[in-house]
PDB file of C-alpha atoms in Angstrom:
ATOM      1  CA  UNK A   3       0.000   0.000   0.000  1.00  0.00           C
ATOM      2  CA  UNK A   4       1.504   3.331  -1.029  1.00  0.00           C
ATOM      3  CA  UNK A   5       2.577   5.597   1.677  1.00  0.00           C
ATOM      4  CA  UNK A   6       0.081   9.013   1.478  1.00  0.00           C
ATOM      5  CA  UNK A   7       0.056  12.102   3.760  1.00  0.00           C
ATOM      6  CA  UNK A   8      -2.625  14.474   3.945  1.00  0.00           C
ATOM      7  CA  UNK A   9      -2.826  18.131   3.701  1.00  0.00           C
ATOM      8  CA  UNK A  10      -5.255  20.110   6.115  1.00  0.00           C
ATOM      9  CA  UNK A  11      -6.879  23.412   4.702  1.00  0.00           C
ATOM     10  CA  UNK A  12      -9.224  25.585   5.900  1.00  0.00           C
ATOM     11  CA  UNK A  13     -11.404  28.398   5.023  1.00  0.00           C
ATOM     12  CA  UNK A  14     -13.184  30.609   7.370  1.00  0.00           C
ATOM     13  CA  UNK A  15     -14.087  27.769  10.074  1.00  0.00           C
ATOM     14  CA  UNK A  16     -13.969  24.988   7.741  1.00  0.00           C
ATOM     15  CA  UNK A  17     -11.357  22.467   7.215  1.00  0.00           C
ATOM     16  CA  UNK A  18     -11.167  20.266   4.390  1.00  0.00           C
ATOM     17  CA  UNK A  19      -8.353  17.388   4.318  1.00  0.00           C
ATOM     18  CA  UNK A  20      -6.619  15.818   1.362  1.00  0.00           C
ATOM     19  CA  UNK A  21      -5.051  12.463   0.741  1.00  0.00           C
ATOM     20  CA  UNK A  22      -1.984  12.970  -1.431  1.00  0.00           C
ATOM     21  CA  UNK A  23       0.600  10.176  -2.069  1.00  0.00           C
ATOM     22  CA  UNK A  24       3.737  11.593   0.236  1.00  0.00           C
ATOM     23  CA  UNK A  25       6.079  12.425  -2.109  1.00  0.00           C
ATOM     24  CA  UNK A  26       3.622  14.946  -3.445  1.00  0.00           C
ATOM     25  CA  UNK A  27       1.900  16.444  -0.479  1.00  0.00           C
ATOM     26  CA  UNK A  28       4.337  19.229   0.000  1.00  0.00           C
ATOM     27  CA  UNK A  29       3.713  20.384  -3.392  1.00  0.00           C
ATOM     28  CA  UNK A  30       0.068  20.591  -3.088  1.00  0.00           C
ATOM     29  CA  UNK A  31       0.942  22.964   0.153  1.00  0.00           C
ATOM     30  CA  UNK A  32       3.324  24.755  -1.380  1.00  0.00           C
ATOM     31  CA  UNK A  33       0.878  25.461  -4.565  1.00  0.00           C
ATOM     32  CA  UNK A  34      -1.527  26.529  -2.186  1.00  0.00           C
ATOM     33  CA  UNK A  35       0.985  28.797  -0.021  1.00  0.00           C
ATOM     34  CA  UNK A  36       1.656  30.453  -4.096  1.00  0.00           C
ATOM     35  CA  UNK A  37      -2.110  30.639  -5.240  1.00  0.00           C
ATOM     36  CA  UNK A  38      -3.102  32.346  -2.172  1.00  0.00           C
ATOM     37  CA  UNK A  39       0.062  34.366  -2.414  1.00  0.00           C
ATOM     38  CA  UNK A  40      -1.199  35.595  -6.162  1.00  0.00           C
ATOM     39  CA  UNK A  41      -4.842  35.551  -5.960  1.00  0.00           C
ATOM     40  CA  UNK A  42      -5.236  39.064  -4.808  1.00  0.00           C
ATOM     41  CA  UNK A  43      -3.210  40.160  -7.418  1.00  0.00           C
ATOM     42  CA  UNK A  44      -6.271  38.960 -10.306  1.00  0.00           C
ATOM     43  CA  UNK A  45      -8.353  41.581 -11.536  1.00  0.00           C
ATOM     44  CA  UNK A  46     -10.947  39.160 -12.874  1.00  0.00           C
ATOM     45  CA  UNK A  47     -14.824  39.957 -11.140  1.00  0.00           C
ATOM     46  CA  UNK A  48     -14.954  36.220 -10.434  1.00  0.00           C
ATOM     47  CA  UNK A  49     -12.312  34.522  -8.869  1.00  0.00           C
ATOM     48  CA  UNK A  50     -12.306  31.558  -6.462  1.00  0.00           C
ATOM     49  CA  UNK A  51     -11.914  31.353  -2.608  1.00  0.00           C
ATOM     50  CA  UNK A  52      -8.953  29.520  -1.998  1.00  0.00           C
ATOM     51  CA  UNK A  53      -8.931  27.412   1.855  1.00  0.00           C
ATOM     52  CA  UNK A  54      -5.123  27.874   3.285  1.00  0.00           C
ATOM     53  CA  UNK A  55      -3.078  24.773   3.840  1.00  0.00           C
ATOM     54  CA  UNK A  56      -2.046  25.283   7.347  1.00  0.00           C
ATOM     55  CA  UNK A  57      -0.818  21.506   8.039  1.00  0.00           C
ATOM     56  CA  UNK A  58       0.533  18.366   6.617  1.00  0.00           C
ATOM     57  CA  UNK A  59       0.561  14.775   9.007  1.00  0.00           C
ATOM     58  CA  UNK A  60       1.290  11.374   7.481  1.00  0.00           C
ATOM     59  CA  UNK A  61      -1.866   9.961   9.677  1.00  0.00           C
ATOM     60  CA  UNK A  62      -5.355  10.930  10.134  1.00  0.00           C
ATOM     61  CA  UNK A  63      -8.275   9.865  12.220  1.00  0.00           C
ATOM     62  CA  UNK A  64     -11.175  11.590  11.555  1.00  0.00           C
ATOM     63  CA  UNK A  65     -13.539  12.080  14.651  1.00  0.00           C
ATOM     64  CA  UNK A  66     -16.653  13.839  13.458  1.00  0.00           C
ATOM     65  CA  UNK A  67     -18.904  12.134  10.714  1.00  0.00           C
ATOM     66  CA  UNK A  68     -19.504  14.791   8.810  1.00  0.00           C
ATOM     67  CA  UNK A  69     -15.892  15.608   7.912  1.00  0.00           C
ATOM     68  CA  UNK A  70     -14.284  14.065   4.882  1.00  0.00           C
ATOM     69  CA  UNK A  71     -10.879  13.447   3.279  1.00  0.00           C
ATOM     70  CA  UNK A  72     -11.171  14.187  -0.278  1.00  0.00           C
ATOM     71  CA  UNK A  73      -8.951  12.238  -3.066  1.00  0.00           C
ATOM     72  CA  UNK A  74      -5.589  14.310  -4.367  1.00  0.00           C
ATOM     73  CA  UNK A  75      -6.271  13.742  -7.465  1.00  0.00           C
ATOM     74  CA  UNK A  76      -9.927  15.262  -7.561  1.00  0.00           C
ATOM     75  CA  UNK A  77      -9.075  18.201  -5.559  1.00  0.00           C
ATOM     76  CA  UNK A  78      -6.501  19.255  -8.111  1.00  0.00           C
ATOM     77  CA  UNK A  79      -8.910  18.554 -10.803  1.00  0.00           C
ATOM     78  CA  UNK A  80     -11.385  20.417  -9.593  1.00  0.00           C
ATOM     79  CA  UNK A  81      -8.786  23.482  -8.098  1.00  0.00           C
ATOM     80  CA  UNK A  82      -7.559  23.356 -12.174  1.00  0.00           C
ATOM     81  CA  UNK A  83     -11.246  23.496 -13.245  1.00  0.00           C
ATOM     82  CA  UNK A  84     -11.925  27.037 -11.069  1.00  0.00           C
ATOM     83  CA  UNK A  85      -8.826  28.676 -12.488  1.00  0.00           C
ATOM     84  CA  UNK A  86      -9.314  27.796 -16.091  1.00  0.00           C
ATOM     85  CA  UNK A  87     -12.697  29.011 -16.067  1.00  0.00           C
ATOM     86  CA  UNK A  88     -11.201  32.579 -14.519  1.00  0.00           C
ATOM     87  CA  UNK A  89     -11.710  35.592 -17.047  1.00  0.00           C
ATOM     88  CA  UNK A  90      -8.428  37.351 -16.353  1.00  0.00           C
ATOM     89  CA  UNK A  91      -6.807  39.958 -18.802  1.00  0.00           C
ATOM     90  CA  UNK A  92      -4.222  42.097 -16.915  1.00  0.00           C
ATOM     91  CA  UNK A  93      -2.456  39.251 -14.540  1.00  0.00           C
ATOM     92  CA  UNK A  94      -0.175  36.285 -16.276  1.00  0.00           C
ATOM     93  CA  UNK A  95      -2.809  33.639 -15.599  1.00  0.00           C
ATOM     94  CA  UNK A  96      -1.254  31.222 -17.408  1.00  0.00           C
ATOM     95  CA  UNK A  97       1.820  30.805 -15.229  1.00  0.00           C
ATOM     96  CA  UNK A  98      -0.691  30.040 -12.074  1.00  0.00           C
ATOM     97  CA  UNK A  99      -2.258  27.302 -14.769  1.00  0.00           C
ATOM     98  CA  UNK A 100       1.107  25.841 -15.228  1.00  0.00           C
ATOM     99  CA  UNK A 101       2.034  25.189 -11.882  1.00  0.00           C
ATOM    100  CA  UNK A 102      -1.545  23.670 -10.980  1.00  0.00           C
ATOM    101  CA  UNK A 103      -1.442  21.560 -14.358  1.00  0.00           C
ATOM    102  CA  UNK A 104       2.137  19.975 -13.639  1.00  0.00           C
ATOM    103  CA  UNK A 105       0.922  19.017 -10.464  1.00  0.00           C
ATOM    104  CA  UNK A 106      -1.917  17.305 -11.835  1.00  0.00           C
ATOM    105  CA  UNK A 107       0.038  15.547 -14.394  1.00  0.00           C
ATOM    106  CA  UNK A 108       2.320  14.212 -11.564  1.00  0.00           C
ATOM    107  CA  UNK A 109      -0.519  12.816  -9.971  1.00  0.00           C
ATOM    108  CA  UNK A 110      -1.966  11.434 -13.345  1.00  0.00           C
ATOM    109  CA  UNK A 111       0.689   9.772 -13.750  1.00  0.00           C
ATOM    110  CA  UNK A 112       1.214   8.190  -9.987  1.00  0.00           C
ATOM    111  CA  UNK A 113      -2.039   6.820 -10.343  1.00  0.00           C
ATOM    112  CA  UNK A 114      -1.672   5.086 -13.240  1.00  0.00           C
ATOM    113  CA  UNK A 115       1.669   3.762 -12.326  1.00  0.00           C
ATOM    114  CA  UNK A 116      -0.307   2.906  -9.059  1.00  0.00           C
ATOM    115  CA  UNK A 117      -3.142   1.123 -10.632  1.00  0.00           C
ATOM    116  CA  UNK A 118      -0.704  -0.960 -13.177  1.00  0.00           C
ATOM    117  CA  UNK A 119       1.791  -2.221  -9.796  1.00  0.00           C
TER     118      UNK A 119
END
């Protein structure tokens, strides 16, 4: 079984946690430490509210029922999904859109490599 680590976010009072394999868990908080970094900086009318990694632990009990840990692999998806869909015109977009696309193209690629071992 493949080791995984999970990153902690929150926004507001929420917390949402995500199961990444290990070797890639630090990127997913460091991409989030960068996209929060930058988001301000969009002059787009719609852009999306980003939660804040604020921890990283290699093992996770959840307690309450109605918390979740959400796949690595969907939250990138879906976190590539909200920028590409982001009408910007003044701010380099694109460069945010590379960094979250290489991550999910690592991950692509772990999976399948998972799935075929």
């Amino acid at each position: 079984m493949p080791k995984m680590r999970y990153v902690i976010l929150q926004k507001n009072a929420d917390l949402f946690f995500v199961e990444m394999p290990a070797d890639y868990a630090y990127q997913l908080s460091a991409l989030n430490l960068r996209l929060n970094k930058e988001i301000d900086k969009l002059t787009a009318s719609v852009v999306p509210e980003l939660p804040l990694a604020v921890a990283e632990c290699d093992q996770l009990d959840l307690l309450q029922e109605h918390l979740q840990i959400q796949d690595g692999l969907a939250y990138i998806n879906a976190l590539e999904q909200s920028f590409a869909s982001i009408d910007e015109q003044s701010y380099p977009l694109i460069a945010l859109l590379t960094e979250i696309r290489a991550l999910q193209a690592q991950l692509e690629q772990w999976y399948e490599e998972e799935a075929e071992g």
